[in-house]
Short mmCIF file of C-alpha atoms in Angstrom, two decimals:
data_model
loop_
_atom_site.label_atom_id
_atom_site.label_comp_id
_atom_site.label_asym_id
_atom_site.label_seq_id
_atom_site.Cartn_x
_atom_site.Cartn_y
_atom_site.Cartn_z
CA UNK D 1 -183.83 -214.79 -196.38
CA UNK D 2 -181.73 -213.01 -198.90
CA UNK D 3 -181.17 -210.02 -196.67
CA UNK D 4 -179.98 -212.15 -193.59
CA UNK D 5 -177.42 -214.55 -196.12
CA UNK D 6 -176.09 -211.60 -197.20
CA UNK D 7 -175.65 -210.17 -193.41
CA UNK D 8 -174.19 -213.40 -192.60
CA UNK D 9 -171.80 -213.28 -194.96
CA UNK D 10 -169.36 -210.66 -192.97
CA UNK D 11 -168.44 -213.83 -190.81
CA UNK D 12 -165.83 -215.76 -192.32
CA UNK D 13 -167.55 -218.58 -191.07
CA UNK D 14 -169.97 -217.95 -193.16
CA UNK D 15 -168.24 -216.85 -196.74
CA UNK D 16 -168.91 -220.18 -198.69
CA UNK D 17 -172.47 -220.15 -197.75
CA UNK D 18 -173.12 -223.11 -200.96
CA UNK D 19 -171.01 -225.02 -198.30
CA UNK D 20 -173.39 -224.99 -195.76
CA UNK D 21 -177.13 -226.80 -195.60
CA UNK D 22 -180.04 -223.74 -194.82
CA UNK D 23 -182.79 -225.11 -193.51
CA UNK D 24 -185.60 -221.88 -193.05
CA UNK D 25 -187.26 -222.71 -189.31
CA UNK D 26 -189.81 -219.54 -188.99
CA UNK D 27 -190.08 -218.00 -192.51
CA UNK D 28 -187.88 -216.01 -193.91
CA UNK D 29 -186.26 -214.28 -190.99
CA UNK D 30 -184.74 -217.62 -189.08
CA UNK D 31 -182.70 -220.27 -190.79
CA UNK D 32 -180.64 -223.12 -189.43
CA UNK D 33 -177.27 -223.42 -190.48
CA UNK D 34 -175.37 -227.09 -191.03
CA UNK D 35 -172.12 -228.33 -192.05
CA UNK D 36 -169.60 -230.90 -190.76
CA UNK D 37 -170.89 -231.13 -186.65
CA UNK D 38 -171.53 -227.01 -187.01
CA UNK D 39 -174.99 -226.80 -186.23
CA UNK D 40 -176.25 -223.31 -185.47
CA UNK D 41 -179.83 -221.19 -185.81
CA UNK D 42 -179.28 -217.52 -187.72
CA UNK D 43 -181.87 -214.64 -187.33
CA UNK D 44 -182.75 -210.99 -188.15
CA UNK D 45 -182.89 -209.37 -184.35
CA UNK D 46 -184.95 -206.78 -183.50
CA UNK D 47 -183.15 -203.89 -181.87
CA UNK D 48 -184.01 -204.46 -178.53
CA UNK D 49 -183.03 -208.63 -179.19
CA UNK D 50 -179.19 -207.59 -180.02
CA UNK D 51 -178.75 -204.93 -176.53
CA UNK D 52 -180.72 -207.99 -174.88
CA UNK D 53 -177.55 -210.14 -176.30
CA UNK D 54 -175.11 -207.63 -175.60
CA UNK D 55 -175.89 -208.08 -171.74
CA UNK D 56 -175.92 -211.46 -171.55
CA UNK D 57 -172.96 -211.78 -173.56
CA UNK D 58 -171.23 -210.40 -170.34
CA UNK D 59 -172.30 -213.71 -168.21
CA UNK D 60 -171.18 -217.09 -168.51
CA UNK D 61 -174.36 -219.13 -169.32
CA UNK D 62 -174.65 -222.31 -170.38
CA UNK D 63 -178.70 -222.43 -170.26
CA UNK D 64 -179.12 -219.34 -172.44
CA UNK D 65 -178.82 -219.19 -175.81
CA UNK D 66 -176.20 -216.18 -176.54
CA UNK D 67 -174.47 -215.00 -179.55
CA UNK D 68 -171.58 -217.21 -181.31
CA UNK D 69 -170.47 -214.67 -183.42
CA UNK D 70 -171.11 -210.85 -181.31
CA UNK D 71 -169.58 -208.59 -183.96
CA UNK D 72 -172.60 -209.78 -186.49
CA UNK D 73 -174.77 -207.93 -183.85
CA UNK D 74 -173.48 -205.10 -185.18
CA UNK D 75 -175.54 -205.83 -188.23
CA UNK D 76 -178.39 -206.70 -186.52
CA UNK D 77 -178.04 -211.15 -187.30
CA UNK D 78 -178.20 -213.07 -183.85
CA UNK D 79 -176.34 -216.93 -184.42
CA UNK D 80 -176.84 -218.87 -181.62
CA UNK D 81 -176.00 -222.73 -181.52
CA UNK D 82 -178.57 -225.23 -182.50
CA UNK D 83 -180.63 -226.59 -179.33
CA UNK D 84 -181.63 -230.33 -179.74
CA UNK D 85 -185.00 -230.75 -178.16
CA UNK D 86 -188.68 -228.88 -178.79
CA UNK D 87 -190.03 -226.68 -175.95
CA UNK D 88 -190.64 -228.52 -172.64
CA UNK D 89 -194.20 -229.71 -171.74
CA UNK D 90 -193.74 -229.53 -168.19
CA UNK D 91 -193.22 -226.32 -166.25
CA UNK D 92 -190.79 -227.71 -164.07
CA UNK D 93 -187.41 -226.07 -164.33
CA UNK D 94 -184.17 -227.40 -164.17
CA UNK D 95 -182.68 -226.03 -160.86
CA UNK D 96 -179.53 -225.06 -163.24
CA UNK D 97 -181.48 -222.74 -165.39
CA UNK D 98 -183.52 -221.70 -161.92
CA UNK D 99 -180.54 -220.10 -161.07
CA UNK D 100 -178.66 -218.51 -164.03
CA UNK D 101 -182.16 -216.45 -164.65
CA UNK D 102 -181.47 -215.41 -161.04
CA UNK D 103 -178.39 -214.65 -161.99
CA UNK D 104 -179.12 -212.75 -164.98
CA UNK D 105 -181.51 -210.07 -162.86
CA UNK D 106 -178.64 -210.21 -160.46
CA UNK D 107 -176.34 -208.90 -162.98
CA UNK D 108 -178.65 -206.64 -164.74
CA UNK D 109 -179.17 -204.39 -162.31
CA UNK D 110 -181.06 -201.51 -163.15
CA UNK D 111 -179.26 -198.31 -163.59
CA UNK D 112 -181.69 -196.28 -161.47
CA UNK D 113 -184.52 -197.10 -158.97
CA UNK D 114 -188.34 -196.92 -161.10
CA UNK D 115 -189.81 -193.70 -160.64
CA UNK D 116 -193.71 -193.12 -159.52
CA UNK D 117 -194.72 -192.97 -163.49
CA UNK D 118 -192.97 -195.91 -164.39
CA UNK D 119 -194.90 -197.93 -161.48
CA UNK D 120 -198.17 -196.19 -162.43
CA UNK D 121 -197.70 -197.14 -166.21
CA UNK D 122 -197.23 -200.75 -165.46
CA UNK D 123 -199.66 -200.94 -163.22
CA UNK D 124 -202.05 -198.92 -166.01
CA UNK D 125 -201.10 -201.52 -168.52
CA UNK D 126 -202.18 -204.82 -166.54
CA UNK D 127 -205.61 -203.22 -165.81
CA UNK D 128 -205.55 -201.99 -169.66
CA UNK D 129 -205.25 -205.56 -170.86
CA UNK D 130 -207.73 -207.01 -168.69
CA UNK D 131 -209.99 -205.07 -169.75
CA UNK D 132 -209.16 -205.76 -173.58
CA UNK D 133 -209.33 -209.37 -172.53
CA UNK D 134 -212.26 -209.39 -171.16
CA UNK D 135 -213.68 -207.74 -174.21
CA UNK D 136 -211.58 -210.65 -176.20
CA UNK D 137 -213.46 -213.18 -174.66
CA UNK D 138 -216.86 -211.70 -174.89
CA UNK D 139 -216.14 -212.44 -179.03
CA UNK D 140 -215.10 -216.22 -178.74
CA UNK D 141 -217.35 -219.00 -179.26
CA UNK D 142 -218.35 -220.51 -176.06
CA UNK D 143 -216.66 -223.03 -175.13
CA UNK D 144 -215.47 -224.92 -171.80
CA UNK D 145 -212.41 -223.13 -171.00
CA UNK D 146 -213.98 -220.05 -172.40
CA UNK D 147 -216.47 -220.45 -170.06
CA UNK D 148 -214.34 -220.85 -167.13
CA UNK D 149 -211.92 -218.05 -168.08
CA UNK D 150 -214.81 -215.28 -168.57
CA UNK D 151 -216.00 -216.54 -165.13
CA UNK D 152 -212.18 -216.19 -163.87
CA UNK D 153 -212.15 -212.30 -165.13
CA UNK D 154 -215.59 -211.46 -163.45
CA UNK D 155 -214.73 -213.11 -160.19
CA UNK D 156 -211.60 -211.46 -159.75
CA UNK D 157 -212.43 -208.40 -161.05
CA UNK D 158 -212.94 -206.39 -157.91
CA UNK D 159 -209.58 -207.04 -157.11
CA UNK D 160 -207.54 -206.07 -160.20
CA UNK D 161 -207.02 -202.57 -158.75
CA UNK D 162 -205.36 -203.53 -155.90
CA UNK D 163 -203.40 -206.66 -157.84
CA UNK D 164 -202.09 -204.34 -160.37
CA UNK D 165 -200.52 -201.83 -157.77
CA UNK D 166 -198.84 -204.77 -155.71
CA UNK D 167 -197.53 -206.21 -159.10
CA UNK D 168 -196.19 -202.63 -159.64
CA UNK D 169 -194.70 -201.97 -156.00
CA UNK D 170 -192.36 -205.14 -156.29
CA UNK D 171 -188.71 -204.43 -157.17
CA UNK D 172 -188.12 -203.90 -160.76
CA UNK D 173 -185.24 -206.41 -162.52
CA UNK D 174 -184.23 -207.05 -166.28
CA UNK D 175 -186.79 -209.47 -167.75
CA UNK D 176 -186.93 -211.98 -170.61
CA UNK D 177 -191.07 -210.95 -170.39
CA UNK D 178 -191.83 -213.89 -172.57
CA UNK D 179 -190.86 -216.83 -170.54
CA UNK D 180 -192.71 -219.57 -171.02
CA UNK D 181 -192.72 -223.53 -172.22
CA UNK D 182 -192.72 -222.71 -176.00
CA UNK D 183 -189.34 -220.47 -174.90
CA UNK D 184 -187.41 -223.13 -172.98
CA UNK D 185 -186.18 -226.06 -174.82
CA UNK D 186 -185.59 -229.59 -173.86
CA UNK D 187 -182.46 -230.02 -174.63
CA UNK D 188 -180.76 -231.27 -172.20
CA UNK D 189 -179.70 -228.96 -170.84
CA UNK D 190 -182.96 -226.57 -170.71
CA UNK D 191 -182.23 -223.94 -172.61
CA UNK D 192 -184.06 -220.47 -172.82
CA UNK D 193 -184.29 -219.19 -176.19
CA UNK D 194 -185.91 -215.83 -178.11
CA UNK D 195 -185.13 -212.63 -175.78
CA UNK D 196 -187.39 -210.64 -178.31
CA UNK D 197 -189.49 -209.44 -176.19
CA UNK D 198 -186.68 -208.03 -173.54
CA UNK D 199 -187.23 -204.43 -173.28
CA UNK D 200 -185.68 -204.07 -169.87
CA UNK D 201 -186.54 -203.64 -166.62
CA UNK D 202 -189.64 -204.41 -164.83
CA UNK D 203 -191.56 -206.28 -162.10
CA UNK D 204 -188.78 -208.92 -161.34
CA UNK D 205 -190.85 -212.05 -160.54
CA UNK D 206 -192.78 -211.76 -164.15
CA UNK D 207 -190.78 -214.16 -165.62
CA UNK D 208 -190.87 -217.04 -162.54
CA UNK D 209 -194.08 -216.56 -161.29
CA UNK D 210 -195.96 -219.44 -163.56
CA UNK D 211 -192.77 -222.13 -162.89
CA UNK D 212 -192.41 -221.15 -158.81
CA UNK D 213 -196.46 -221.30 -158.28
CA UNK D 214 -196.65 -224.76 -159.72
CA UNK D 215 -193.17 -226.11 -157.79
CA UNK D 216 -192.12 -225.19 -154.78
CA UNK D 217 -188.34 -226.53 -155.64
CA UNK D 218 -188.29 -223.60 -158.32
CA UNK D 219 -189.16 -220.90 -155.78
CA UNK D 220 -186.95 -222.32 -153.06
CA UNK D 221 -183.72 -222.35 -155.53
CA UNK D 222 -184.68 -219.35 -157.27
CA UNK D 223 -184.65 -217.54 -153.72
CA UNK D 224 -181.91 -218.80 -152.40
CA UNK D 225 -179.83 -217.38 -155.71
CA UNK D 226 -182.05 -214.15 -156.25
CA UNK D 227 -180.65 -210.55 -154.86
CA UNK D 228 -184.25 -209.28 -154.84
CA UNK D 229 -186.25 -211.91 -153.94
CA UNK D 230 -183.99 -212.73 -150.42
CA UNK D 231 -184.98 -210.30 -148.53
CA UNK D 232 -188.62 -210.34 -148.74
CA UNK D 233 -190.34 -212.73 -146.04
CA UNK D 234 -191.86 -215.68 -148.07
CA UNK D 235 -195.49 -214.79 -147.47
CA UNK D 236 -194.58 -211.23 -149.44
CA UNK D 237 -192.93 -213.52 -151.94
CA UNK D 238 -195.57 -215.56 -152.58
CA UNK D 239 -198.16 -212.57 -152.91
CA UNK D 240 -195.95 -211.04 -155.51
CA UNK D 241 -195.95 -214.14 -157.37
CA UNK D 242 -199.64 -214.55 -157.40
CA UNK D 243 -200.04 -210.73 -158.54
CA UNK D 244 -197.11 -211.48 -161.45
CA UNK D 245 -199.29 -214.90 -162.21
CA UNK D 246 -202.35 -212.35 -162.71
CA UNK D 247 -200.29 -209.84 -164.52
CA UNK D 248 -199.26 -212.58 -167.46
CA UNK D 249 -203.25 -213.46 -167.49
CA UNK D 250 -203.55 -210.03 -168.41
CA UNK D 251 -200.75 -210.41 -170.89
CA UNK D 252 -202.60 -213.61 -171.89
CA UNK D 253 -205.77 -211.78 -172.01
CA UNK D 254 -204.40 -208.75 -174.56
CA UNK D 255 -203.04 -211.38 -177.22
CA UNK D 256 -206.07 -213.83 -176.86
CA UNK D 257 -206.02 -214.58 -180.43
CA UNK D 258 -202.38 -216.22 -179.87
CA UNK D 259 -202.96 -217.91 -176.86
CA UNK D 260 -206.74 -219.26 -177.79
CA UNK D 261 -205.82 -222.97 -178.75
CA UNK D 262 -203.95 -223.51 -175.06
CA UNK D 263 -206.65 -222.34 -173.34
CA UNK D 264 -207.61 -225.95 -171.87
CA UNK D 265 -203.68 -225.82 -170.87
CA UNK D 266 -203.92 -222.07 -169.68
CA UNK D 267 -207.18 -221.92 -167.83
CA UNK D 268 -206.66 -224.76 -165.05
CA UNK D 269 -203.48 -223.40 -163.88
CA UNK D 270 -205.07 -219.52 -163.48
CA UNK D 271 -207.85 -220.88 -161.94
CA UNK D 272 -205.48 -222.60 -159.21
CA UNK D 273 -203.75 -219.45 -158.31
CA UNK D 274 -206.49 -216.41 -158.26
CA UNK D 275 -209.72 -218.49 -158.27
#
């Protein structure tokens, strides 16, 4: 914590820090910040977090948590205001936020077209972590939704080949790669928080394909705001989004250990789409 006062003290905002009330949230490296109606959440970014910022800081977004103070990018502290509200429980999206992460892949186009490797290396990486998951599971105690979830990776494991090439083919768009519930709080307004994991590009429906399988209002709005996802016919649409659903079970899959306690909240939902 010591390390991001100090960083925060470049911002005159910031230069009476006794002034303000810290209030540590995840800990050391994320504080919350207090004083007189200011209410704000402080962090040390990872590298790829503050270019993630940079870009968004370009767009006008209300339901995306961006930087109130860009030049402390420069030292590597993202401040962001203070959302009201824990992460959502239900994964249906405010039509709002639906279309400002269309808007963000709209925006963020990629610079060039993915070449054969990349495609091949993303593909490589959902059959990778299957295959870690599967070995995962194999560990865990058995259990209902353990149960159901090894059954889930044997039944549809004939057709991970040809899943992970048609979650590779889609077109690639800048992703958030870590949106889900626990990243989107209540608010209101929703609000999508922690772009940590944004390394780029990649296959564009990644981030939507959990919150447009379970409500067709979400797919609808996101299409009819989305450069990429227009011009497909629906039934292509929907195919990519079932192959996206199976690529974040792989992603699932690779961290079990995170993901273990949700699995009675995980399982019914990937059942419902590839079982």
């Amino acid at each position: 914590m010591k390390q991001l006062l100090e960083k925060l003290a470049a911002e005159p905002t910031f230069d009476q820090m006794r002034e303000w009330r810290v209030v540590p949230l995840h800990g050391d490296t994320v504080i919350r910040l207090s004083q007189d109606g200011s209410d704000y959440v402080a962090k040390l970014a990872k590298p790829n977090e503050v270019e993630a910022h940079r870009k968004l800081l370009r767009l006008n977004l209300r339901h995306v948590a961006t930087s109130v103070f860009p030049a402390l990018l420069d030292t590597g502290v993202l401040v962001t205001r203070y959302v009201h509200g824990g992460p959502i429980r239900d994964p249906r999206l405010e039509p709002a936020l639906v279309r400002e992460m269309a808007q963000v892949q709209n925006a963020l186009v990629p610079e060039r077209l993915p070449s054969d490797a990349e495609r091949v290396s993303w593909q490589d990486y959902v059959l990778n972590a299957m295959e870690t998951g599967r070995l995962k599971l194999a560990q865990l105690r058995p259990s209902a939704p353990v149960d159901a979830l090894t059954a889930l990776v044997r039944t549809t494991s004939p057709a991970w080949r040809s899943m992970a090439s048609d979650y590779a083919s889609m077109p690639f768009g800048w992703l958030h790669y870590d949106f889900n519930e626990s990243n989107i709080l209540g608010g209101p307004p929703q609000t999508v928080i922690d772009w940590g994991s944004s390394h780029g590009s990649g296959p564009f429906l990644h981030d939507m394909a959990r919150f447009c399988l379970v409500d067709d209002e979400t797919l609808f709005t996101f299409r009819e705001t989305s450069d990429l996802c227009r011009k497909p016919e629906l039934g292509e649409v929907r195919r990519w989004l079932q192959v996206a659903a199976f690529a974040n079970l792989a992603t699932t899959l690779r961290h079990l250990e995170v993901y273990e306690k949700d699995l009675n909240r995980i399982v019914p939902f990937y059942q419902s789409v590839l079982g």
